[in-house]
Coordinates of C-alpha atoms and ligand atoms in Angstrom, one line a residue:
M7 CA 0.1 0.1 0.0
S8 CA 1.2 3.7 -0.7
K9 CA 2.7 5.4 2.2
I10 CA 1.1 8.9 2.2
V11 CA 2.2 11.6 4.1
F12 CA 0.4 14.8 5.1
I13 CA 2.7 18.2 5.4
G14 CA 0.2 20.2 7.8
G15 CA -2.2 18.5 10.1
G16 CA -4.9 21.3 10.0
N17 CA -8.6 21.3 9.2
M18 CA -8.5 20.1 5.6
A19 CA -5.8 17.5 6.5
S20 CA -8.1 16.0 9.1
C21 CA -11.1 16.2 6.9
L22 CA -9.3 14.3 4.0
I23 CA -7.9 11.8 6.4
G24 CA -11.2 11.0 8.3
G25 CA -12.7 10.4 4.8
M26 CA -9.9 8.3 3.6
L27 CA -10.0 6.0 6.7
A28 CA -13.6 5.7 6.3
N29 CA -13.2 4.4 2.9
G30 CA -10.6 1.5 3.3
F31 CA -7.3 3.5 3.8
S32 CA -5.4 2.1 6.6
S33 CA -4.3 4.4 9.7
Q34 CA -0.6 3.0 9.3
D35 CA -0.1 4.2 5.8
I36 CA -0.7 7.8 6.8
T37 CA 1.7 10.2 8.4
V38 CA 0.7 13.6 9.7
S39 CA 4.0 15.9 10.0
E40 CA 2.9 18.9 11.8
P41 CA 4.6 21.5 14.4
N42 CA 2.5 21.9 16.8
D43 CA 2.2 19.3 19.3
D44 CA -1.8 19.8 20.0
S45 CA -2.4 19.3 16.6
R46 CA -0.2 16.2 16.3
Q47 CA -2.0 14.7 19.6
R48 CA -5.2 15.5 18.1
M49 CA -4.6 13.6 15.0
K50 CA -3.1 10.5 16.7
S51 CA -6.2 10.4 18.8
T52 CA -8.9 11.4 16.4
H53 CA -7.5 9.1 13.8
G54 CA -4.9 6.7 15.1
V55 CA -2.2 8.0 12.4
L56 CA 1.4 8.1 12.5
T57 CA 2.6 11.8 13.4
T58 CA 5.8 13.2 13.2
A59 CA 7.1 16.7 13.5
D60 CA 10.2 16.2 11.1
N61 CA 8.8 17.1 7.7
L62 CA 12.1 16.2 6.0
A63 CA 12.2 12.5 7.5
A64 CA 8.4 12.0 6.6
V65 CA 8.5 13.1 3.1
S66 CA 11.6 10.7 2.6
Q67 CA 9.4 7.9 3.2
A68 CA 6.5 8.9 1.4
D69 CA 5.0 7.5 -2.3
I70 CA 2.5 10.5 -2.0
V71 CA 3.2 13.8 -0.2
V72 CA 0.0 16.0 0.5
L73 CA 0.9 19.8 1.1
A74 CA -1.7 21.0 3.3
V75 CA -0.3 24.3 4.7
K76 CA -1.7 27.7 4.4
P77 CA -0.5 29.2 0.9
Q78 CA 1.6 31.9 2.9
I79 CA 3.7 29.7 4.3
M80 CA 3.9 27.1 1.5
A81 CA 7.4 28.5 -0.1
A82 CA 9.1 28.4 3.4
V83 CA 7.7 25.0 4.1
A84 CA 8.2 23.5 0.7
S85 CA 11.8 24.8 -0.1
P86 CA 13.7 22.5 2.5
L87 CA 12.0 19.3 1.0
E88 CA 13.6 19.2 -2.3
A89 CA 16.6 17.2 -0.8
K90 CA 14.2 14.5 0.4
L91 CA 12.2 14.1 -2.8
K92 CA 14.9 12.4 -4.9
H93 CA 12.8 9.3 -4.8
K94 CA 10.1 11.2 -7.0
P95 CA 7.0 10.9 -4.6
I96 CA 3.9 12.4 -6.2
I97 CA 3.1 15.9 -4.9
V98 CA -0.3 16.9 -4.1
S99 CA -1.1 20.4 -3.1
I100 CA -4.5 21.5 -1.6
A101 CA -3.3 25.1 -1.3
A102 CA -5.3 27.6 -2.9
G103 CA -3.6 29.9 -5.7
I104 CA -0.3 28.2 -6.0
P105 CA 0.6 27.4 -9.4
V106 CA 2.5 24.1 -10.3
G107 CA 5.5 26.3 -11.6
A108 CA 6.1 27.7 -8.1
L109 CA 5.7 24.6 -6.7
Q110 CA 8.5 23.1 -9.1
S111 CA 10.7 26.0 -8.5
W112 CA 10.6 24.9 -4.6
L113 CA 10.7 21.5 -4.8
G114 CA 12.2 20.1 -8.1
Q115 CA 11.4 20.5 -11.9
D116 CA 11.0 16.8 -12.7
L117 CA 8.2 16.0 -10.2
K118 CA 5.0 14.8 -10.6
I119 CA 2.7 17.6 -9.5
V120 CA -1.3 17.4 -8.8
R121 CA -3.0 20.5 -7.8
A122 CA -6.3 19.9 -6.0
M123 CA -9.1 22.4 -5.3
P124 CA -11.6 20.9 -2.6
N125 CA -14.2 22.7 -0.7
T126 CA -15.8 23.0 2.7
P127 CA -18.4 20.3 2.5
A128 CA -15.5 17.9 2.2
M129 CA -15.9 18.0 6.1
V130 CA -19.0 16.3 5.7
Q131 CA -18.0 13.9 3.0
S132 CA -20.1 16.1 0.4
G133 CA -16.9 17.9 -1.1
A134 CA -16.4 18.6 -4.7
T135 CA -12.7 18.5 -5.8
G136 CA -11.0 19.5 -9.1
L137 CA -7.7 17.8 -9.7
F138 CA -4.9 18.8 -12.4
A139 CA -1.7 16.9 -12.7
N140 CA 1.0 18.6 -14.4
Q141 CA 2.4 15.2 -15.9
S142 CA 0.5 12.1 -16.8
L143 CA 0.1 9.7 -14.1
D144 CA -0.2 6.0 -14.4
G145 CA -3.5 4.4 -13.9
G146 CA -2.6 3.2 -10.2
Q147 CA -1.1 6.6 -9.2
Q148 CA -4.3 8.2 -10.8
A149 CA -6.6 6.0 -9.0
M150 CA -4.7 6.5 -5.6
I151 CA -5.1 10.6 -6.1
E152 CA -8.9 10.1 -7.2
N153 CA -9.5 7.5 -3.9
I154 CA -7.9 10.6 -1.7
F155 CA -10.3 12.9 -2.6
S156 CA -13.5 10.9 -3.6
A157 CA -13.4 9.9 0.0
V158 CA -14.7 13.0 0.8
G159 CA -17.2 13.6 -1.9
Y160 CA -17.1 13.9 -5.7
A161 CA -13.6 14.3 -7.6
C162 CA -12.8 15.2 -11.2
W163 CA -9.6 15.7 -13.2
V164 CA -9.4 18.8 -15.6
G165 CA -7.2 19.2 -18.7
Q166 CA -5.3 22.6 -18.1
E167 CA -3.9 24.1 -15.1
S168 CA -6.0 27.5 -15.8
D169 CA -9.1 25.3 -15.3
I170 CA -8.4 24.9 -11.6
D171 CA -9.1 29.0 -11.3
A172 CA -12.6 28.1 -12.9
V173 CA -13.0 25.2 -10.5
T174 CA -11.9 27.8 -7.6
A175 CA -14.6 29.9 -8.9
V176 CA -17.5 27.2 -9.3
S177 CA -17.1 24.8 -6.4
G178 CA -14.2 26.1 -4.4
S179 CA -15.9 29.2 -3.6
G180 CA -19.4 27.8 -4.4
P181 CA -20.6 26.7 -0.9
A182 CA -20.9 30.5 -0.2
Y183 CA -23.0 31.3 -3.2
F184 CA -25.4 28.9 -1.5
F185 CA -25.0 30.1 1.8
L186 CA -25.7 33.5 0.5
V187 CA -29.0 32.1 -1.0
Y188 CA -29.6 30.1 2.3
E189 CA -29.3 33.5 4.3
A190 CA -31.5 35.7 1.8
M191 CA -34.4 32.8 1.8
L192 CA -34.1 32.5 5.4
K193 CA -34.8 36.1 6.0
V194 CA -37.5 36.2 3.5
A195 CA -39.1 33.1 4.8
Q196 CA -39.5 35.0 8.1
E197 CA -40.8 37.9 7.0
L198 CA -43.5 35.6 5.0
G199 CA -44.4 34.4 8.7
L200 CA -42.7 31.3 9.1
E201 CA -40.7 30.4 12.4
K202 CA -36.8 30.5 12.1
Q203 CA -36.4 26.9 12.4
T204 CA -39.1 26.1 10.1
A205 CA -37.7 28.2 7.5
S206 CA -34.2 27.0 7.8
Q207 CA -35.2 23.4 7.7
L208 CA -37.5 24.1 4.4
T209 CA -34.9 26.1 2.7
L210 CA -32.0 23.4 3.7
H211 CA -34.1 20.4 2.7
T212 CA -35.3 22.0 -0.7
A213 CA -31.8 22.8 -1.6
L214 CA -30.6 19.2 -0.8
G215 CA -33.8 17.7 -2.6
A216 CA -33.1 19.8 -5.4
A217 CA -29.3 18.7 -6.0
R218 CA -30.4 15.1 -5.3
L219 CA -33.0 15.1 -7.7
A220 CA -31.0 16.9 -10.4
L221 CA -27.7 14.4 -9.9
A222 CA -30.5 11.4 -10.3
S223 CA -32.3 12.8 -13.3
E224 CA -31.1 12.8 -16.8
S225 CA -33.1 16.2 -17.4
T226 CA -31.6 19.5 -18.0
P227 CA -31.9 22.0 -15.6
N228 CA -34.3 24.1 -17.6
E229 CA -36.4 20.9 -18.2
L230 CA -36.0 20.4 -14.0
R231 CA -37.5 23.8 -13.4
E232 CA -40.4 23.6 -16.0
Q233 CA -41.4 20.3 -14.2
V234 CA -42.1 22.6 -11.1
T235 CA -43.4 25.6 -13.0
S236 CA -47.1 25.5 -14.3
P237 CA -48.0 28.3 -16.6
G238 CA -49.5 31.4 -14.5
G239 CA -48.4 29.6 -11.1
T240 CA -46.5 30.7 -8.1
T241 CA -43.2 29.5 -9.4
Q242 CA -43.6 31.1 -12.6
A243 CA -44.2 34.3 -10.7
A244 CA -40.9 34.0 -8.8
I245 CA -38.7 32.7 -11.8
E246 CA -39.9 35.6 -14.0
S247 CA -39.1 38.3 -11.1
F248 CA -35.5 36.6 -10.7
Q249 CA -35.1 36.9 -14.9
A250 CA -36.3 40.4 -14.9
Q251 CA -33.2 41.3 -12.7
D252 CA -30.7 39.1 -14.7
L253 CA -30.0 36.4 -12.3
E254 CA -27.6 34.8 -14.7
G255 CA -26.1 37.7 -15.3
I256 CA -25.8 38.5 -11.7
F257 CA -23.7 35.2 -11.3
R258 CA -21.4 35.8 -14.5
T259 CA -20.5 38.9 -12.7
A260 CA -19.6 37.4 -9.6
M261 CA -18.3 34.2 -10.8
T262 CA -16.1 36.1 -13.5
S263 CA -14.6 38.3 -10.6
A264 CA -14.0 35.0 -8.4
L265 CA -12.0 33.8 -11.4
E266 CA -10.5 36.9 -12.2
R267 CA -9.2 37.0 -8.4
A268 CA -7.9 33.4 -8.5
K269 CA -5.7 34.2 -11.6
E270 CA -4.4 37.4 -9.8
M271 CA -3.4 35.1 -6.7
S272 CA -1.6 32.6 -9.0
D273 CA 0.2 35.3 -10.8
D274 CA 1.3 36.7 -7.1
F275 CA 3.2 33.3 -6.4
A276 CA 4.4 32.8 -10.1
G277 CA 6.2 36.1 -9.2
Ligands
NAP9 N1 -10.4 24.8 4.6 C1 -10.7 24.6 3.2 O1 -11.9 24.6 3.0 C2 -9.9 24.4 2.1 C3 -10.2 24.6 0.8 C4 -9.5 24.1 -0.1 C5 -8.2 24.3 0.0 N2 -7.9 24.4 1.3 C6 -6.2 24.5 1.3 O2 -5.9 23.6 2.1 C7 -4.6 24.2 3.2 C8 -4.6 24.0 4.6 O3 -6.0 24.6 4.9 P1 -6.6 24.5 6.5 O4 -7.7 25.2 6.6 O5 -6.4 23.1 6.5 O6 -5.6 25.4 7.2 P2 -5.2 24.7 8.7 O7 -5.9 24.4 9.8 O8 -4.3 26.2 9.0 O9 -3.9 23.9 8.5 C9 -2.7 23.9 8.1 C10 -1.6 23.4 9.4 O10 -0.6 23.2 8.9 C11 0.3 23.5 10.2 N3 1.8 24.0 10.0 C12 2.4 25.4 10.1 N4 3.5 25.2 9.4 C13 3.9 23.9 9.5 C14 5.2 23.6 8.8 N5 6.3 24.0 8.9 N6 5.2 22.2 8.9 C15 4.1 21.3 8.8 N7 3.0 21.8 9.0 C16 2.9 23.4 9.4 C17 -0.5 24.2 10.9 O11 0.2 24.2 12.2 P3 -0.3 25.7 13.3 O12 -1.6 25.6 13.4 O13 0.5 25.4 14.2 O14 0.1 26.8 12.3 C18 -1.5 23.9 10.7 O15 -2.1 22.8 11.8 C19 -4.8 25.8 2.7 O16 -3.2 25.9 1.8 C20 -5.6 25.9 1.8 O17 -5.6 27.0 0.7 C21 -8.5 24.5 2.3

Protein backbone atom coordinates (compact mmCIF):
# COMPACT_ATOMS: atom_id res chain seq x y z
CA MET A 1 0.00 0.00 0.00
CA SER A 2 1.27 3.53 -0.76
CA LYS A 3 2.64 5.60 2.10
CA ILE A 4 0.87 8.95 2.21
CA VAL A 5 2.41 11.86 4.13
CA PHE A 6 0.50 15.02 4.97
CA ILE A 7 2.60 18.12 5.56
CA GLY A 8 0.33 20.17 7.82
CA GLY A 9 -2.23 18.62 10.11
CA GLY A 10 -4.95 21.27 10.14
CA ASN A 11 -8.61 21.29 9.20
CA MET A 12 -8.42 20.13 5.59
CA ALA A 13 -5.87 17.39 6.34
CA SER A 14 -8.06 16.11 9.16
CA CYS A 15 -11.13 16.08 6.99
CA LEU A 16 -9.37 14.25 4.13
CA ILE A 17 -7.89 11.69 6.51
CA GLY A 18 -11.28 11.09 8.18
CA GLY A 19 -12.79 10.35 4.78
CA MET A 20 -9.87 8.17 3.70
CA LEU A 21 -10.08 6.02 6.84
CA ALA A 22 -13.82 5.60 6.34
CA ASN A 23 -13.11 4.43 2.79
CA GLY A 24 -10.60 1.66 3.32
CA PHE A 25 -7.27 3.44 3.77
CA SER A 26 -5.20 2.14 6.68
CA SER A 27 -4.16 4.56 9.43
CA GLN A 28 -0.71 2.95 9.37
CA ASP A 29 -0.16 4.10 5.77
CA ILE A 30 -0.81 7.74 6.70
CA THR A 31 1.69 10.04 8.43
CA VAL A 32 0.97 13.62 9.46
CA SER A 33 3.95 15.94 9.85
CA GLU A 34 3.01 18.97 11.88
CA PRO A 35 5.01 21.24 14.22
CA ASN A 36 2.20 21.88 16.70
CA ASP A 37 2.12 19.31 19.56
CA ASP A 38 -1.61 19.69 20.17
CA SER A 39 -2.46 19.23 16.50
CA ARG A 40 -0.26 16.13 16.32
CA GLN A 41 -1.89 14.71 19.43
CA ARG A 42 -5.34 15.42 17.99
CA MET A 43 -4.46 13.65 14.73
CA LYS A 44 -3.21 10.63 16.66
CA SER A 45 -6.19 10.38 19.00
CA THR A 46 -8.86 11.17 16.37
CA HIS A 47 -7.51 9.14 13.47
CA GLY A 48 -4.83 6.81 14.90
CA VAL A 49 -2.38 7.89 12.17
CA LEU A 50 1.39 8.16 12.55
CA THR A 51 2.66 11.61 13.43
CA THR A 52 5.97 13.45 13.41
CA ALA A 53 7.31 16.98 13.65
CA ASP A 54 10.06 16.21 11.11
CA ASN A 55 8.88 17.14 7.62
CA LEU A 56 12.12 16.00 5.95
CA ALA A 57 12.15 12.53 7.52
CA ALA A 58 8.44 12.13 6.71
CA VAL A 59 8.69 12.93 3.00
CA SER A 60 11.76 10.76 2.49
CA GLN A 61 9.53 7.70 3.16
CA ALA A 62 6.51 8.87 1.14
CA ASP A 63 4.93 7.63 -2.07
CA ILE A 64 2.51 10.56 -2.01
CA VAL A 65 3.13 13.88 -0.24
CA VAL A 66 0.05 16.02 0.41
CA LEU A 67 0.97 19.65 1.05
CA ALA A 68 -1.77 20.94 3.37
CA VAL A 69 -0.35 24.14 4.82
CA LYS A 70 -1.59 27.68 4.28
CA PRO A 71 -0.55 29.22 0.94
CA GLN A 72 1.39 32.06 2.60
CA ILE A 73 3.85 29.66 4.27
CA MET A 74 4.09 27.17 1.40
CA ALA A 75 7.40 28.51 0.03
CA ALA A 76 9.09 28.29 3.43
CA VAL A 77 7.68 24.81 4.10
CA ALA A 78 8.27 23.38 0.61
CA SER A 79 11.78 24.63 -0.20
CA PRO A 80 13.63 22.52 2.42
CA LEU A 81 11.85 19.35 1.20
CA GLU A 82 13.61 19.35 -2.18
CA ALA A 83 16.66 17.42 -0.93
CA LYS A 84 14.44 14.57 0.33
CA LEU A 85 12.38 14.09 -2.83
CA LYS A 86 14.99 12.32 -4.98
CA HIS A 87 12.84 9.16 -4.94
CA LYS A 88 10.15 11.25 -6.69
CA PRO A 89 6.97 10.80 -4.69
CA ILE A 90 3.83 12.31 -6.23
CA ILE A 91 3.24 15.77 -4.78
CA VAL A 92 -0.35 16.84 -4.15
CA SER A 93 -0.94 20.47 -3.19
CA ILE A 94 -4.31 21.53 -1.82
CA ALA A 95 -3.17 25.13 -1.29
CA ALA A 96 -5.39 27.66 -3.02
CA GLY A 97 -3.75 29.79 -5.68
CA ILE A 98 -0.27 28.23 -5.81
CA PRO A 99 0.65 27.30 -9.38
CA VAL A 100 2.58 24.18 -10.39
CA GLY A 101 5.45 26.40 -11.59
CA ALA A 102 5.97 27.82 -8.09
CA LEU A 103 5.83 24.34 -6.54
CA GLN A 104 8.41 23.10 -9.09
CA SER A 105 10.72 26.00 -8.32
CA TRP A 106 10.65 25.06 -4.61
CA LEU A 107 10.55 21.26 -4.88
CA GLY A 108 12.24 20.29 -8.15
CA GLN A 109 11.40 20.55 -11.84
CA ASP A 110 10.78 16.93 -12.78
CA LEU A 111 8.26 15.92 -10.12
CA LYS A 112 4.72 14.77 -10.77
CA ILE A 113 2.62 17.46 -9.15
CA VAL A 114 -1.14 17.41 -8.65
CA ARG A 115 -3.07 20.55 -7.74
CA ALA A 116 -6.30 19.81 -5.90
CA MET A 117 -9.04 22.29 -5.12
CA PRO A 118 -11.40 20.79 -2.53
CA ASN A 119 -14.19 22.71 -0.79
CA THR A 120 -15.51 22.93 2.77
CA PRO A 121 -18.41 20.43 2.42
CA ALA A 122 -15.57 17.86 2.35
CA MET A 123 -15.94 18.16 6.13
CA VAL A 124 -19.19 16.21 5.84
CA GLN A 125 -18.00 13.94 3.02
CA SER A 126 -19.95 15.99 0.47
CA GLY A 127 -17.10 17.95 -1.06
CA ALA A 128 -16.38 18.67 -4.70
CA THR A 129 -12.75 18.62 -5.79
CA GLY A 130 -11.09 19.55 -9.08
CA LEU A 131 -7.72 17.89 -9.80
CA PHE A 132 -4.98 18.81 -12.26
CA ALA A 133 -1.77 16.86 -12.89
CA ASN A 134 1.25 18.47 -14.56
CA GLN A 135 2.44 15.13 -16.01
CA SER A 136 0.49 12.02 -16.88
CA LEU A 137 0.10 9.68 -13.95
CA ASP A 138 -0.09 5.94 -14.47
CA GLY A 139 -3.46 4.25 -13.88
CA GLY A 140 -2.62 3.20 -10.32
CA GLN A 141 -1.33 6.64 -9.34
CA GLN A 142 -4.35 8.38 -10.83
CA ALA A 143 -6.73 6.02 -9.01
CA MET A 144 -4.90 6.55 -5.71
CA ILE A 145 -5.18 10.37 -5.94
CA GLU A 146 -8.85 10.08 -6.95
CA ASN A 147 -9.48 7.76 -3.99
CA ILE A 148 -8.09 10.35 -1.56
CA PHE A 149 -10.47 13.05 -2.73
CA SER A 150 -13.48 10.91 -3.59
CA ALA A 151 -13.32 9.75 0.05
CA VAL A 152 -14.71 13.19 0.93
CA GLY A 153 -17.16 13.65 -1.95
CA TYR A 154 -17.00 14.07 -5.71
CA ALA A 155 -13.66 14.42 -7.51
CA CYS A 156 -12.84 15.04 -11.17
CA TRP A 157 -9.77 15.80 -13.30
CA VAL A 158 -9.44 18.96 -15.38
CA GLY A 159 -7.30 19.17 -18.50
CA GLN A 160 -5.27 22.32 -17.94
CA GLU A 161 -3.98 24.24 -14.99
CA SER A 162 -6.01 27.36 -15.76
CA ASP A 163 -9.14 25.21 -15.26
CA ILE A 164 -8.26 25.11 -11.55
CA ASP A 165 -9.04 28.85 -11.39
CA ALA A 166 -12.46 28.07 -12.89
CA VAL A 167 -12.93 25.23 -10.37
CA THR A 168 -12.13 27.75 -7.64
CA ALA A 169 -14.80 30.11 -8.97
CA VAL A 170 -17.39 27.30 -9.26
CA SER A 171 -16.97 24.80 -6.42
CA GLY A 172 -14.17 26.27 -4.28
CA SER A 173 -16.10 29.47 -3.58
CA GLY A 174 -19.45 27.91 -4.53
CA PRO A 175 -20.58 26.82 -1.05
CA ALA A 176 -20.62 30.50 -0.07
CA TYR A 177 -22.92 31.33 -3.00
CA PHE A 178 -25.42 28.76 -1.73
CA PHE A 179 -25.03 30.03 1.85
CA LEU A 180 -25.85 33.51 0.55
CA VAL A 181 -29.01 32.18 -1.11
CA TYR A 182 -29.80 30.27 2.11
CA GLU A 183 -29.38 33.48 4.13
CA ALA A 184 -31.66 35.43 1.80
CA MET A 185 -34.37 32.72 1.65
CA LEU A 186 -34.23 32.32 5.44
CA LYS A 187 -34.77 36.04 6.01
CA VAL A 188 -37.59 36.36 3.51
CA ALA A 189 -39.29 33.15 4.67
CA GLN A 190 -39.47 34.65 8.17
CA GLU A 191 -40.85 37.89 6.75
CA LEU A 192 -43.51 35.74 5.09
CA GLY A 193 -44.46 34.46 8.53
CA LEU A 194 -42.55 31.20 9.12
CA GLU A 195 -40.66 30.39 12.33
CA LYS A 196 -36.89 30.58 11.91
CA GLN A 197 -36.38 26.84 12.49
CA THR A 198 -39.13 25.92 10.04
CA ALA A 199 -37.82 28.37 7.45
CA SER A 200 -34.29 27.05 7.83
CA GLN A 201 -35.24 23.37 7.56
CA LEU A 202 -37.56 23.94 4.60
CA THR A 203 -34.88 25.95 2.77
CA LEU A 204 -32.06 23.49 3.41
CA HIS A 205 -34.10 20.39 2.59
CA THR A 206 -35.26 22.07 -0.60
CA ALA A 207 -31.63 22.74 -1.58
CA LEU A 208 -30.60 19.18 -0.74
CA GLY A 209 -33.63 17.71 -2.54
CA ALA A 210 -33.10 19.87 -5.63
CA ALA A 211 -29.44 18.82 -5.83
CA ARG A 212 -30.30 15.13 -5.32
CA LEU A 213 -33.09 15.27 -7.90
CA ALA A 214 -30.80 16.95 -10.45
CA LEU A 215 -28.02 14.41 -9.80
CA ALA A 216 -30.42 11.48 -10.20
CA SER A 217 -32.07 12.87 -13.32
CA GLU A 218 -31.09 12.95 -17.00
CA SER A 219 -33.06 16.18 -17.46
CA THR A 220 -31.47 19.57 -18.10
CA PRO A 221 -31.77 22.25 -15.40
CA ASN A 222 -34.29 24.01 -17.62
CA GLU A 223 -36.45 20.85 -17.90
CA LEU A 224 -36.25 20.28 -14.15
CA ARG A 225 -37.36 23.85 -13.59
CA GLU A 226 -40.25 23.50 -16.01
CA GLN A 227 -41.45 20.41 -14.10
CA VAL A 228 -42.12 22.66 -11.08
CA THR A 229 -43.42 25.63 -13.06
CA SER A 230 -47.06 25.50 -14.08
CA PRO A 231 -48.15 28.32 -16.39
CA GLY A 232 -49.42 31.30 -14.45
CA GLY A 233 -48.55 29.65 -11.13
CA THR A 234 -46.47 30.60 -8.10
CA THR A 235 -43.10 29.35 -9.38
CA GLN A 236 -43.51 31.21 -12.65
CA ALA A 237 -44.14 34.43 -10.75
CA ALA A 238 -40.91 33.98 -8.81
CA ILE A 239 -38.82 32.86 -11.81
CA GLU A 240 -39.99 35.81 -13.91
CA SER A 241 -38.93 38.13 -11.10
CA PHE A 242 -35.45 36.52 -10.97
CA GLN A 243 -35.10 36.73 -14.73
CA ALA A 244 -36.27 40.35 -14.88
CA GLN A 245 -33.36 41.12 -12.55
CA ASP A 246 -30.96 39.11 -14.75
CA LEU A 247 -30.03 36.40 -12.25
CA GLU A 248 -27.73 34.77 -14.81
CA GLY A 249 -25.93 38.07 -15.37
CA ILE A 250 -25.52 38.51 -11.61
CA PHE A 251 -23.86 35.07 -11.41
CA ARG A 252 -21.72 35.78 -14.49
CA THR A 253 -20.34 38.97 -12.93
CA ALA A 254 -19.78 37.34 -9.52
CA MET A 255 -18.12 34.15 -10.81
CA THR A 256 -15.97 36.10 -13.28
CA SER A 257 -14.79 38.25 -10.35
CA ALA A 258 -13.87 35.07 -8.42
CA LEU A 259 -12.02 33.72 -11.48
CA GLU A 260 -10.08 36.96 -11.95
CA ARG A 261 -9.14 37.00 -8.27
CA ALA A 262 -7.93 33.38 -8.46
CA LYS A 263 -5.77 34.31 -11.48
CA GLU A 264 -4.32 37.33 -9.67
CA MET A 265 -3.47 35.18 -6.64
CA SER A 266 -1.72 32.59 -8.84
CA ASP A 267 0.16 35.38 -10.63
CA ASP A 268 1.40 36.70 -7.26
CA PHE A 269 2.89 33.28 -6.44
CA ALA A 270 4.28 32.85 -9.96
CA GLY A 271 6.21 36.07 -9.26
N1 LIG B 1 -10.32 24.70 4.51
C1 LIG B 1 -10.80 24.64 3.28
O1 LIG B 1 -11.98 24.62 3.01
C2 LIG B 1 -9.88 24.57 2.09
C3 LIG B 1 -10.41 24.38 0.81
C4 LIG B 1 -9.54 24.29 -0.27
C5 LIG B 1 -8.18 24.38 -0.05
N2 LIG B 1 -7.70 24.56 1.22
C6 LIG B 1 -6.26 24.69 1.41
O2 LIG B 1 -5.85 23.72 2.35
C7 LIG B 1 -4.68 24.22 3.00
C8 LIG B 1 -4.83 23.98 4.48
O3 LIG B 1 -5.96 24.69 4.94
P1 LIG B 1 -6.56 24.41 6.39
O4 LIG B 1 -7.87 25.09 6.45
O5 LIG B 1 -6.47 22.95 6.69
O6 LIG B 1 -5.48 25.22 7.27
P2 LIG B 1 -5.01 24.96 8.78
O7 LIG B 1 -6.11 24.36 9.57
O8 LIG B 1 -4.35 26.22 9.25
O9 LIG B 1 -3.89 23.82 8.60
C9 LIG B 1 -2.56 24.06 8.27
C10 LIG B 1 -1.70 23.28 9.26
O10 LIG B 1 -0.32 23.36 8.86
C11 LIG B 1 0.45 23.47 10.03
N3 LIG B 1 1.80 23.96 9.77
C12 LIG B 1 2.29 25.22 9.95
N4 LIG B 1 3.61 25.26 9.65
C13 LIG B 1 3.95 24.00 9.27
C14 LIG B 1 5.18 23.40 8.87
N5 LIG B 1 6.31 24.10 8.77
N6 LIG B 1 5.19 22.09 8.58
C15 LIG B 1 4.05 21.34 8.66
N7 LIG B 1 2.86 21.87 9.06
C16 LIG B 1 2.82 23.18 9.35
C17 LIG B 1 -0.36 24.41 10.87
O11 LIG B 1 0.08 24.37 12.22
P3 LIG B 1 -0.18 25.67 13.17
O12 LIG B 1 -1.63 25.68 13.43
O13 LIG B 1 0.66 25.40 14.34
O14 LIG B 1 0.28 26.87 12.37
C18 LIG B 1 -1.76 23.85 10.68
O15 LIG B 1 -2.04 22.80 11.59
C19 LIG B 1 -4.55 25.69 2.62
O16 LIG B 1 -3.47 25.86 1.72
C20 LIG B 1 -5.85 26.03 1.96
O17 LIG B 1 -5.68 26.96 0.89
C21 LIG B 1 -8.51 24.64 2.30
